[in-house]
């Protein structure tokens, strides 16, 4: 507790190497709260500032924290091809409303190696015709890879957009066997 008698939220973070580049993982006592692609120093610093502002506390680098240990282990196993599902506590506090509903459905209802269309996902949450809103929810996903927004594609077979970049989305879909590995 702090001097005002409030529980202080602890936010810990670490950068993990992966086949798609460095990933920033951040966690609270509730669970994994953020995954950030391309976590170079500049991207990392900006993401940590934003995270600290949104959660009201300064994130602390703590790669050995018990709050991060299992997330780091599972992310590494996923990229090594040894894990298909994440079984982690997630802190959903950075997302709410429709976006949270869509992301929860995505996390529980679209398994490794499968894809879903934006419109299909909208129908699954009872909002047919909200394909564009689903796209916005994917762009707002604070937990990419773990909440697999890379598995959401266009109904006409197009790959769709991706906050981590289309090359990253292709690599993730190739890792899951949905797309062939790039030749070069």
Coordinates of C-alpha atoms in Angstrom, one line a residue:
X1 CA 0.0 0.0 0.0
X2 CA 1.1 3.5 -0.6
X3 CA 0.9 6.5 1.8
X4 CA -2.7 7.1 0.8
X5 CA -3.8 3.6 1.7
X6 CA -4.2 2.6 -1.9
X7 CA -2.9 -0.7 -3.3
X8 CA -0.1 0.2 -5.7
X9 CA -0.1 -1.7 -8.9
X10 CA 3.2 -3.3 -9.8
X11 CA 4.1 -3.4 -13.5
X12 CA 7.2 -5.5 -14.5
X13 CA 8.6 -5.9 -18.0
X14 CA 11.3 -7.7 -20.0
X15 CA 12.3 -7.9 -23.6
X16 CA 12.3 -11.4 -25.1
X17 CA 14.0 -12.3 -28.4
X18 CA 11.9 -14.1 -31.0
X19 CA 11.9 -15.1 -34.6
X20 CA 9.9 -11.9 -35.4
X21 CA 12.2 -9.6 -33.4
X22 CA 12.3 -8.4 -29.8
X23 CA 9.1 -8.5 -27.9
X24 CA 8.4 -6.4 -24.8
X25 CA 6.3 -8.4 -22.3
X26 CA 4.7 -6.5 -19.4
X27 CA 2.8 -8.0 -16.5
X28 CA 0.9 -6.9 -13.4
X29 CA -0.3 -9.0 -10.4
X30 CA -3.4 -9.9 -12.5
X31 CA -1.4 -11.3 -15.4
X32 CA 0.2 -10.4 -18.7
X33 CA -1.0 -6.9 -19.6
X34 CA 1.0 -6.0 -22.7
X35 CA 3.0 -7.4 -25.6
X36 CA 4.8 -5.0 -27.9
X37 CA 6.4 -5.9 -31.3
X38 CA 9.8 -4.6 -32.5
X39 CA 10.9 -3.6 -29.0
X40 CA 14.0 -1.6 -30.0
X41 CA 15.1 0.9 -27.4
X42 CA 13.0 3.7 -28.9
X43 CA 9.8 1.6 -29.3
X44 CA 10.3 0.1 -25.8
X45 CA 10.7 3.5 -24.2
X46 CA 7.6 4.9 -25.9
X47 CA 5.6 1.7 -25.0
X48 CA 6.7 1.9 -21.3
X49 CA 5.8 5.6 -21.1
X50 CA 2.4 4.9 -22.5
X51 CA 1.9 1.8 -20.2
X52 CA 3.0 3.7 -17.1
X53 CA 0.6 6.5 -18.0
X54 CA -2.4 4.2 -18.6
X55 CA -1.7 2.1 -15.5
X56 CA -0.6 4.9 -13.2
X57 CA 2.7 3.4 -12.2
X58 CA 6.3 3.3 -13.4
X59 CA 7.0 -0.1 -15.1
X60 CA 10.1 -1.8 -13.7
X61 CA 12.5 -3.9 -15.7
X62 CA 12.4 -7.3 -14.0
X63 CA 13.2 -10.2 -16.4
X64 CA 13.4 -12.6 -13.4
X65 CA 10.1 -11.6 -11.9
X66 CA 7.7 -14.4 -11.0
X67 CA 5.0 -12.3 -12.7
X68 CA 6.8 -12.7 -16.0
X69 CA 8.4 -16.2 -15.7
X70 CA 5.6 -18.3 -17.2
X71 CA 4.8 -15.8 -19.9
X72 CA 8.5 -15.7 -21.0
X73 CA 8.6 -19.5 -21.0
X74 CA 5.4 -19.9 -23.0
X75 CA 6.4 -17.2 -25.6
X76 CA 9.8 -18.9 -26.1
X77 CA 8.1 -22.3 -26.5
X78 CA 5.6 -20.9 -29.0
X79 CA 8.4 -19.5 -31.2
X80 CA 10.3 -22.8 -30.8
X81 CA 7.3 -24.7 -32.2
X82 CA 6.8 -26.5 -28.9
X83 CA 3.5 -24.7 -27.8
X84 CA 0.3 -24.0 -29.7
X85 CA -1.8 -22.5 -26.9
X86 CA -1.0 -19.9 -24.2
X87 CA -2.3 -20.7 -20.8
X88 CA -1.6 -17.5 -18.9
X89 CA -3.5 -15.2 -16.7
X90 CA -4.2 -12.0 -18.6
X91 CA -4.8 -8.5 -17.3
X92 CA -7.5 -7.1 -19.6
X93 CA -7.4 -3.6 -18.0
X94 CA -6.1 -1.9 -21.1
X95 CA -9.1 -2.8 -23.2
X96 CA -12.8 -2.7 -22.6
X97 CA -16.3 -2.9 -24.1
X98 CA -16.7 -4.3 -27.6
X99 CA -12.9 -4.6 -28.2
X100 CA -12.5 -6.8 -25.0
X101 CA -15.5 -8.9 -26.1
X102 CA -14.0 -9.5 -29.5
X103 CA -10.5 -10.2 -28.2
X104 CA -11.8 -12.7 -25.6
X105 CA -13.7 -14.5 -28.3
X106 CA -10.6 -14.6 -30.5
X107 CA -8.4 -15.9 -27.7
X108 CA -10.8 -18.7 -26.8
X109 CA -12.3 -19.5 -30.1
X110 CA -9.6 -19.4 -32.8
X111 CA -7.0 -22.1 -32.3
X112 CA -3.5 -22.4 -33.5
X113 CA -3.3 -23.0 -37.2
X114 CA -6.7 -21.7 -38.0
X115 CA -7.9 -18.3 -39.2
X116 CA -11.2 -16.4 -39.0
X117 CA -12.6 -13.5 -41.1
X118 CA -13.3 -10.1 -39.6
X119 CA -17.0 -10.5 -40.4
X120 CA -17.1 -14.0 -39.0
X121 CA -15.6 -12.8 -35.7
X122 CA -18.2 -10.0 -35.6
X123 CA -21.0 -12.5 -36.0
X124 CA -19.5 -14.7 -33.2
X125 CA -19.9 -11.8 -30.8
X126 CA -23.4 -11.0 -31.9
X127 CA -22.6 -8.0 -34.0
X128 CA -23.0 -9.0 -37.7
X129 CA -21.9 -6.2 -39.9
X130 CA -19.2 -5.0 -37.5
X131 CA -16.3 -6.3 -39.5
X132 CA -14.6 -2.8 -39.5
X133 CA -15.1 -2.5 -35.7
X134 CA -13.4 -5.9 -35.4
X135 CA -10.5 -4.6 -37.4
X136 CA -10.2 -1.7 -35.0
X137 CA -10.3 -4.1 -32.0
X138 CA -7.4 -6.0 -33.6
X139 CA -5.5 -2.8 -34.0
X140 CA -6.1 -2.0 -30.3
X141 CA -5.0 -5.5 -29.0
X142 CA -2.6 -4.9 -26.2
X143 CA -1.6 -8.6 -26.2
X144 CA -0.7 -9.6 -29.7
X145 CA 0.6 -13.1 -30.3
X146 CA -0.9 -14.3 -27.0
X147 CA -4.3 -13.0 -28.1
X148 CA -3.8 -14.0 -31.7
X149 CA -5.0 -11.1 -33.8
X150 CA -2.7 -12.4 -36.6
X151 CA -5.3 -15.2 -37.1
X152 CA -7.9 -12.6 -38.3
X153 CA -7.9 -12.3 -42.1
X154 CA -10.1 -10.8 -44.9
X155 CA -13.0 -13.0 -46.1
X156 CA -11.8 -12.7 -49.7
X157 CA -8.6 -14.5 -48.7
X158 CA -6.5 -11.4 -48.2
X159 CA -4.2 -11.2 -45.2
X160 CA -5.6 -8.0 -43.9
X161 CA -3.7 -5.4 -41.8
X162 CA -1.6 -5.9 -38.8
X163 CA -0.1 -3.6 -36.2
X164 CA 3.2 -5.5 -36.2
X165 CA 3.5 -5.1 -39.9
X166 CA 2.4 -7.5 -42.7
X167 CA 5.8 -9.3 -42.7
X168 CA 5.4 -10.1 -39.0
X169 CA 1.8 -11.4 -39.7
X170 CA 3.0 -13.6 -42.5
X171 CA 5.8 -15.0 -40.3
X172 CA 3.3 -15.8 -37.5
X173 CA 0.9 -17.5 -39.9
X174 CA 3.8 -19.5 -41.4
X175 CA 4.9 -20.5 -37.9
X176 CA 1.4 -21.9 -37.4
X177 CA 1.3 -23.6 -40.8
X178 CA -1.4 -21.4 -42.3
X179 CA 1.0 -19.9 -44.9
X180 CA 4.1 -21.4 -46.4
X181 CA 7.4 -20.2 -45.0
X182 CA 8.8 -17.3 -47.1
X183 CA 11.5 -18.5 -49.5
X184 CA 13.7 -15.5 -48.7

